[in-house]
Amino acid sequence: MIHRHPYRYLFYSGIANGVGDRFSQVAVLTLILQLTGAGPAVELLRVYVSFLICCPLAGPSHW
């Protein structure tokens, strides 16, 4: 499937998106650590609270 052009672009864009998300998390964690000194705890709280709020609103992906 990776040899098909449309799927290849989708696959590589998904990888780039994931890498960008991780860079963003590291940047936010570094900024929070510099500002407050409580980086890891605040970052985990930010990630999991947003996950717990958004997932029930999104609903199941399939029935």
XYZ file of C-alpha atoms in Angstrom, residues 23-56:
34
model
C 8.174 18.818 19.326
C 5.261 20.944 20.494
C 4.924 18.950 23.710
C 8.633 19.292 24.432
C 8.486 23.040 23.794
C 5.462 23.511 26.062
C 7.035 21.359 28.770
C 10.265 23.377 28.595
C 8.384 26.673 28.783
C 6.284 25.526 31.750
C 9.390 24.229 33.502
C 11.162 27.562 33.007
C 8.175 29.606 34.181
C 6.940 27.528 37.113
C 9.504 24.869 37.913
C 6.790 22.176 37.884
C 7.092 20.961 34.309
C 6.367 17.226 34.195
C 3.359 17.331 36.512
C 1.763 20.293 34.754
C 2.376 18.801 31.296
C 0.819 15.470 32.244
C -2.140 17.273 33.747
C -2.568 19.339 30.566
C -2.468 16.282 28.310
C -4.783 14.085 30.344
C -7.325 16.751 31.242
C -7.714 17.726 27.592
C -8.011 14.028 26.708
C -10.672 13.440 29.368
C -12.674 16.478 28.256
C -12.495 15.954 24.492
C -12.945 12.185 24.204
C -16.449 11.936 25.668
